Structure formats: structure tokens, C-alpha cells
Amino acid sequence: MSSMKRTVLVSTALLTAALTVAATAPAAHAAAGDTAPSCVDTYVDGYPSSIYVKVTNNCATTKKVKIDIKLGGDSPCWSLKSGAHKVWWYEGLGSYRKTVLC
């Protein structure tokens, strides 16, 4: 086999191996500030001057979450075990934006 054919075969094998590793790399982990996963249930009820938010962790694992209030004070960061819930009352200007990881 000529050295040119060997070089092409080796290059092809290395490229295939590199692409296989890249394609099977794990997905990026969720970071603080990302929207909480769908297994974290959020119930929101609001009035003109107050907001009631109940967060329930229906995930299989513990999640650290907080309530993001637009133009207002966010909740503290809570560590919720599977099945646990927390309630956040916010009074004042602002509106519920989303539940985020923290």
C-alpha cells in the first residue's frame, strides 16, 4: 500500500473517531438562572398588588429553585427534595416572570 493511501486511511479513521466522540458527548448541565425543568410545577395566582406562587418539585431528584419576580424582589433560593413544595408571597409592584434554578 502506498504511503499516500495509508495517510488517507489513517486520517479518515482519526476523523471518524473524533466525530464519534463529539456526537456522544454528554449534554451541558443546567446552570443557575436557567428556567427550572418541567418536572418543577409552578402555580401562580395574583392580584394587582400581590402575587402568590407555589412551587412543587415533581422531579426524581432534589432541585434548587427560586421565583423570579419582574420588577420586584425574588424569593430566596430553596433546595426542594422530590415531592416538596414552597410558597412565596410577593406584595408590591412586579409580576411573576419564571421559576429558575439557583
Tab-separated table of N, CA and C in Angstrom, residues 1-10:
chain	number	residue	atom	x	y	z
A	1	MET	N	0.854	-1.168	0.000
A	1	MET	CA	0.000	0.000	0.000
A	1	MET	C	0.898	1.228	0.000
A	2	SER	N	0.561	2.184	-0.820
A	2	SER	CA	1.392	3.386	-0.916
A	2	SER	C	1.231	4.234	0.339
A	3	SER	N	2.226	5.076	0.570
A	3	SER	CA	2.176	5.928	1.761
A	3	SER	C	1.037	6.941	1.670
A	4	MET	N	0.654	7.339	0.473
A	4	MET	CA	-0.450	8.274	0.285
A	4	MET	C	-1.766	7.631	0.715
A	5	LYS	N	-2.013	6.361	0.309
A	5	LYS	CA	-3.234	5.658	0.679
A	5	LYS	C	-3.279	5.432	2.190
A	6	ARG	N	-2.120	5.083	2.793
A	6	ARG	CA	-2.060	4.870	4.235
A	6	ARG	C	-2.389	6.164	4.983
A	7	THR	N	-1.881	7.266	4.510
A	7	THR	CA	-2.133	8.564	5.136
A	7	THR	C	-3.617	8.911	5.074
A	8	VAL	N	-4.248	8.656	3.935
A	8	VAL	CA	-5.674	8.938	3.783
A	8	VAL	C	-6.489	8.042	4.709
A	9	LEU	N	-6.143	6.745	4.790
A	9	LEU	CA	-6.867	5.820	5.664
A	9	LEU	C	-6.725	6.209	7.140
A	10	VAL	N	-5.522	6.561	7.558
A	10	VAL	CA	-5.295	6.954	8.944
A	10	VAL	C	-6.045	8.252	9.245
